[in-house]
Backbone as numpy.savetxt, mean C-alpha at the origin, in Angstrom:
# Nx Ny Nz CAx CAy CAz Cx Cy Cz
-23.27 33.23 11.99 -22.07 32.95 12.76 -22.01 31.48 13.14
-23.16 30.92 13.49 -23.22 29.51 13.90 -22.79 28.60 12.74
-23.26 28.94 11.51 -22.88 28.14 10.34 -21.37 28.20 10.12
-20.80 29.38 10.27 -19.37 29.55 10.06 -18.57 28.69 11.04
-18.97 28.68 12.30 -18.27 27.87 13.30 -18.43 26.38 13.02
-19.61 25.97 12.60 -19.84 24.57 12.30 -18.99 24.13 11.10
-18.96 24.95 10.06 -18.16 24.62 8.88 -16.67 24.62 9.22
-16.23 25.58 10.03 -14.82 25.62 10.43 -14.43 24.39 11.23
-15.30 23.97 12.14 -15.02 22.77 12.94 -14.98 21.53 12.06
-15.88 21.45 11.08 -15.90 20.31 10.17 -14.63 20.26 9.33
-14.20 21.39 8.80 -12.98 21.43 7.99 -11.76 21.07 8.85
-11.70 21.58 10.06 -10.58 21.26 10.95 -10.55 19.77 11.27
-11.71 19.19 11.49 -11.77 17.76 11.78 -11.35 16.91 10.60
-11.79 17.29 9.41 -11.43 16.54 8.22 -9.96 16.71 7.87
-9.40 17.88 8.09 -7.98 18.07 7.78 -7.12 17.26 8.73
-7.58 17.03 9.96 -6.85 16.17 10.89 -6.82 14.74 10.40
-7.89 14.29 9.77 -7.93 12.93 9.22 -7.01 12.82 8.01
-6.87 13.87 7.28 -6.06 13.83 6.06 -4.58 13.76 6.36
-4.15 14.12 7.54 -2.73 14.10 7.83 -2.24 12.71 8.24
-3.14 11.81 8.57 -2.74 10.44 8.92 -2.31 9.71 7.66
-1.45 8.74 7.82 -0.97 7.98 6.68 -2.12 7.18 6.07
-2.38 7.36 4.78 -3.48 6.64 4.15 -3.06 5.26 3.64
-1.85 4.85 3.93 -1.33 3.61 3.38 -1.45 2.48 4.38
-1.61 1.26 3.87 -1.69 0.08 4.72 -2.70 -0.91 4.20
-3.00 -1.91 5.01 -3.95 -2.95 4.65 -5.22 -2.71 5.45
-6.26 -2.26 4.77 -7.53 -1.97 5.41 -8.58 -3.05 5.16
-8.23 -4.07 4.42 -9.16 -5.16 4.13 -9.02 -6.24 5.20
-10.10 -6.85 5.52 -10.05 -7.96 6.47 -10.05 -9.27 5.69
-9.18 -9.34 4.71 -9.08 -10.52 3.85 -8.31 -11.62 4.56
-8.63 -12.88 4.25 -7.83 -13.98 4.79 -6.36 -13.86 4.34
-5.47 -14.39 5.15 -4.04 -14.30 4.85 -3.70 -14.94 3.50
-4.42 -15.98 3.11 -4.16 -16.62 1.81 -4.45 -15.65 0.67
-5.49 -14.83 0.80 -5.79 -13.83 -0.22 -4.67 -12.81 -0.28
-4.21 -12.36 0.89 -3.14 -11.36 0.93 -1.88 -11.90 0.27
-1.52 -13.16 0.56 -0.32 -13.74 -0.04 -0.47 -13.87 -1.56
-1.65 -14.25 -2.02 -1.88 -14.37 -3.46 -1.79 -13.01 -4.15
-2.40 -11.98 -3.54 -2.32 -10.64 -4.13 -0.89 -10.11 -4.10
-0.14 -10.40 -3.04 1.26 -9.98 -2.96 2.10 -10.68 -4.03
1.81 -11.94 -4.29 2.54 -12.69 -5.31 2.32 -12.07 -6.69
1.07 -11.71 -7.00 0.80 -11.08 -8.28 1.40 -9.68 -8.36
1.44 -8.99 -7.23 2.06 -7.67 -7.19 3.56 -7.77 -7.51
4.23 -8.71 -6.87 5.66 -8.89 -7.11 5.92 -9.27 -8.57
5.08 -10.14 -9.12 5.24 -10.55 -10.51 5.06 -9.36 -11.45
4.14 -8.48 -11.13 3.93 -7.29 -11.97 5.10 -6.32 -11.86
5.63 -6.14 -10.67 6.77 -5.23 -10.49 7.99 -5.72 -11.26
8.15 -7.04 -11.38 9.27 -7.60 -12.15 9.17 -7.19 -13.61
7.95 -7.08 -14.13 7.79 -6.69 -15.54 8.11 -5.22 -15.77
8.03 -4.41 -14.71 8.25 -2.97 -14.86 9.64 -2.52 -14.42
10.21 -3.19 -13.43 11.49 -2.77 -12.85 12.41 -3.99 -12.76
13.61 -3.92 -13.31 14.50 -5.09 -13.33 15.03 -5.44 -11.93
14.90 -6.71 -11.53 15.50 -7.15 -10.26 17.02 -6.99 -10.33
17.63 -6.95 -9.19 19.08 -6.80 -9.02 19.57 -5.41 -9.44
18.73 -4.62 -10.07 19.10 -3.25 -10.42 18.20 -2.23 -9.72
17.20 -2.72 -9.01 16.21 -1.84 -8.38 16.23 -2.03 -6.88
16.22 -0.92 -6.19 16.12 -0.95 -4.72 14.77 -0.34 -4.34
14.00 -1.06 -3.55 12.71 -0.57 -3.07 12.87 -0.01 -1.66
12.35 1.18 -1.45 12.28 1.78 -0.12 10.83 1.71 0.33
10.53 0.76 1.20 9.17 0.63 1.72 8.95 1.77 2.70
7.96 2.61 2.43 7.77 3.84 3.18 6.67 3.74 4.24
6.35 2.53 4.67 5.31 2.32 5.67 5.58 1.01 6.39
4.99 0.82 7.57 5.16 -0.47 8.25 4.52 -1.59 7.43
5.16 -2.74 7.43 4.62 -3.90 6.70 4.30 -5.01 7.69
3.52 -4.68 8.70 3.22 -5.66 9.74 1.90 -6.38 9.51
1.44 -6.43 8.26 0.24 -7.19 7.90 0.64 -8.31 6.95
-0.27 -9.24 6.68 0.06 -10.41 5.86 0.48 -10.01 4.45
-0.17 -9.02 3.86 0.18 -8.59 2.51 1.59 -7.99 2.49
1.86 -7.07 3.42 3.16 -6.41 3.46 4.30 -7.36 3.73
4.10 -8.27 4.68 5.15 -9.24 4.98 5.44 -10.13 3.78
4.38 -10.61 3.12 4.56 -11.46 1.95 5.22 -10.69 0.81
4.84 -9.43 0.64 5.41 -8.64 -0.45 6.92 -8.44 -0.26
7.35 -8.14 0.95 8.78 -7.94 1.22 9.55 -9.23 0.94
9.04 -10.36 1.41 9.71 -11.65 1.19 9.77 -11.98 -0.30
8.68 -11.76 -1.01 8.64 -12.08 -2.44 9.55 -11.16 -3.25
9.59 -9.88 -2.91 10.48 -8.97 -3.63 11.94 -9.36 -3.43
12.30 -9.71 -2.21 13.68 -10.15 -1.97 13.96 -11.46 -2.69
12.99 -12.36 -2.72 13.15 -13.63 -3.43 13.32 -13.45 -4.93
12.77 -12.38 -5.46 12.90 -12.10 -6.89 14.20 -11.38 -7.22
14.98 -11.00 -6.22 16.28 -10.39 -6.46 16.34 -8.89 -6.23
15.31 -8.32 -5.62 15.32 -6.89 -5.33 16.01 -6.62 -4.00
16.61 -5.45 -3.90 17.08 -4.94 -2.63 15.90 -4.19 -2.01
15.58 -4.53 -0.77 14.42 -3.92 -0.11 14.87 -3.27 1.19
14.64 -1.97 1.28 14.89 -1.24 2.51 13.55 -1.10 3.23
13.43 -1.78 4.37 12.16 -1.78 5.09 11.97 -0.50 5.88
10.74 -0.26 6.25 10.35 0.93 6.98 11.07 0.99 8.32
11.69 2.14 8.58 12.35 2.39 9.86 12.03 3.82 10.25
11.05 4.02 11.15 10.66 5.39 11.49 11.78 6.16 12.16
11.80 7.45 11.91 12.77 8.35 12.51 12.00 9.25 13.47
12.26 9.12 14.77 11.57 9.94 15.76 12.39 11.20 16.03
11.72 12.30 16.21 12.41 13.55 16.52 12.42 13.78 18.02
13.09 14.82 18.45 13.22 15.11 19.87 11.88 15.39 20.54
10.94 15.99 19.81 9.67 16.37 20.39 8.61 15.27 20.29
9.00 14.05 19.98 8.08 12.92 19.86 6.96 13.19 18.86
7.33 13.72 17.71 6.36 13.94 16.66 6.06 12.61 15.99
5.00 12.55 15.18 4.69 11.30 14.50 5.89 10.78 13.71
6.02 9.47 13.67 7.16 8.85 13.00 7.08 9.07 11.50
8.22 9.36 10.90 8.33 9.49 9.46 9.57 8.75 9.01
9.72 8.60 7.73 10.90 7.95 7.21 11.40 8.75 6.03
12.70 8.89 5.94 13.28 9.53 4.77 13.72 8.45 3.81
13.64 8.73 2.54 14.00 7.74 1.53 15.50 7.51 1.51
15.88 6.25 1.32 17.28 5.92 1.18 17.74 6.35 -0.22
18.99 6.74 -0.36 19.45 7.17 -1.67 19.41 6.02 -2.67
19.19 6.36 -3.93 19.20 5.40 -5.03 18.11 4.34 -4.93
17.03 4.65 -4.30 15.93 3.70 -4.20 14.64 4.32 -4.69
13.67 3.45 -4.97 12.36 3.89 -5.41 11.40 3.71 -4.24
10.68 4.77 -3.90 9.72 4.68 -2.80 8.55 3.80 -3.22
8.12 2.94 -2.30 7.01 2.02 -2.57 6.05 2.07 -1.38
4.79 2.32 -1.69 3.72 2.32 -0.69 2.58 1.48 -1.25
1.71 0.99 -0.36 0.57 0.21 -0.84 -0.65 0.45 0.03
-1.80 0.20 -0.59 -3.09 0.20 0.10 -3.82 -1.04 -0.38
-4.28 -1.84 0.57 -5.15 -2.97 0.27 -6.47 -2.67 0.95
-7.53 -2.60 0.15 -8.83 -2.31 0.74 -9.90 -3.18 0.11
-11.06 -3.14 0.72 -12.20 -3.93 0.29 -13.28 -3.00 -0.21
-14.00 -3.43 -1.23 -15.10 -2.64 -1.75 -16.43 -3.08 -1.16
-16.38 -3.91 -0.12 -17.60 -4.36 0.56 -18.21 -3.18 1.29
-19.46 -3.13 1.50 -20.52 -4.10 1.24 -21.13 -3.96 -0.15
-20.62 -3.05 -0.96 -21.18 -2.86 -2.29 -20.96 -4.10 -3.16
-19.75 -4.60 -3.16 -19.42 -5.78 -3.95 -18.31 -6.54 -3.22
-18.28 -7.86 -3.35 -17.26 -8.67 -2.70 -16.01 -8.65 -3.57
-15.15 -7.65 -3.31 -13.97 -7.44 -4.13 -12.90 -6.75 -3.30
-11.64 -7.05 -3.61 -10.51 -6.40 -2.96 -9.75 -5.61 -4.01
-9.05 -4.56 -3.55 -8.27 -3.74 -4.46 -6.90 -3.51 -3.86
-5.87 -3.67 -4.69 -4.49 -3.37 -4.31 -4.07 -2.14 -5.10
-3.61 -1.13 -4.39 -3.09 0.07 -5.04 -1.65 0.26 -4.57
-0.74 0.30 -5.51 0.66 0.57 -5.22 0.96 2.00 -5.63
1.80 2.66 -4.86 2.30 3.97 -5.26 3.81 3.78 -5.40
4.26 3.74 -6.65 5.67 3.54 -6.98 6.23 4.92 -7.30
7.03 5.45 -6.36 7.46 6.85 -6.48 6.24 7.72 -6.28
5.77 8.34 -7.33 4.52 9.11 -7.27 3.46 8.53 -8.20
3.74 7.39 -8.82 2.87 6.77 -9.81 1.98 5.70 -9.18
0.66 5.92 -9.09 -0.22 4.88 -8.55 -0.61 3.86 -9.62
-0.62 2.59 -9.22 -1.13 1.52 -10.07 -2.06 0.66 -9.22
-3.12 0.15 -9.82 -4.13 -0.59 -9.06 -4.60 -1.83 -9.80
-5.12 -2.77 -9.02 -5.73 -3.97 -9.57 -6.78 -4.48 -8.60
-7.89 -4.95 -9.14 -8.97 -5.48 -8.32 -8.94 -7.00 -8.34
-9.41 -7.61 -7.27 -9.43 -9.07 -7.12 -10.80 -9.51 -6.62
-11.26 -10.64 -7.14 -12.55 -11.21 -6.74 -12.29 -12.53 -6.03
-12.85 -12.72 -4.82 -12.71 -14.00 -4.13 -13.42 -15.12 -4.90
-12.80 -16.28 -4.92 -13.36 -17.44 -5.61 -13.91 -18.43 -4.58
-14.75 -19.34 -5.03 -15.36 -20.32 -4.12 -14.35 -21.33 -3.58
-13.22 -21.50 -4.27 -12.21 -22.46 -3.83 -11.23 -21.87 -2.83
-11.48 -20.65 -2.34 -10.63 -20.05 -1.31 -9.47 -19.24 -1.83
-9.48 -18.90 -3.10 -8.42 -18.08 -3.69 -9.03 -16.78 -4.20
-8.19 -15.91 -4.72 -8.67 -14.69 -5.38 -8.21 -14.71 -6.83
-9.03 -14.12 -7.69 -8.68 -14.02 -9.10 -8.71 -12.55 -9.49
-7.81 -12.19 -10.37 -7.76 -10.80 -10.83 -9.04 -10.46 -11.58
-9.59 -9.29 -11.29 -10.82 -8.84 -11.95 -10.50 -8.05 -13.21
-9.25 -7.88 -13.52 -8.83 -7.14 -14.71 -7.33 -6.96 -14.67
-6.83 -6.16 -15.57 -5.39 -5.94 -15.61 -5.02 -4.79 -14.67
-3.73 -4.57 -14.54 -3.25 -3.47 -13.71 -3.60 -2.16 -14.41
-4.10 -1.21 -13.63 -4.43 0.12 -14.17 -3.43 1.12 -13.61
-2.90 1.96 -14.49 -1.90 2.95 -14.08 -2.42 4.34 -14.40
-2.35 5.22 -13.44 -2.80 6.59 -13.65 -1.73 7.34 -14.44
-2.14 7.97 -15.50 -1.22 8.75 -16.33 -1.18 10.18 -15.89
């Protein structure tokens, strides 16, 4: 009986963690790294989705250096960008956002692979399609791509 209660408590605790939004910037990278990674992200999105014909619905707050730079760069490239605007319900439930019509949902995760290796990873979720790219910090204060963009099929 004790094992059952322990396992039940563990599962309940882990399921509570799974309901939180997994998107955002979890790396403690310098702002220059974030801007450089955002610039390469915007350049890659241009190759996949035509500017002036694509509307991005950002489905998370962009209050970090990467998110702010990405929004500015996407607009500079000619995209229509609908920024995150949470919708609160009467019972003060966690904020959510509904997608704007005729737009593509865009989410991102920026994380670090430290302490295993000094590397950053950007993962975009475009609609339901995740794409990722890794970056290695350079001695001159910039980041360089560790490979090409990888897309899950």
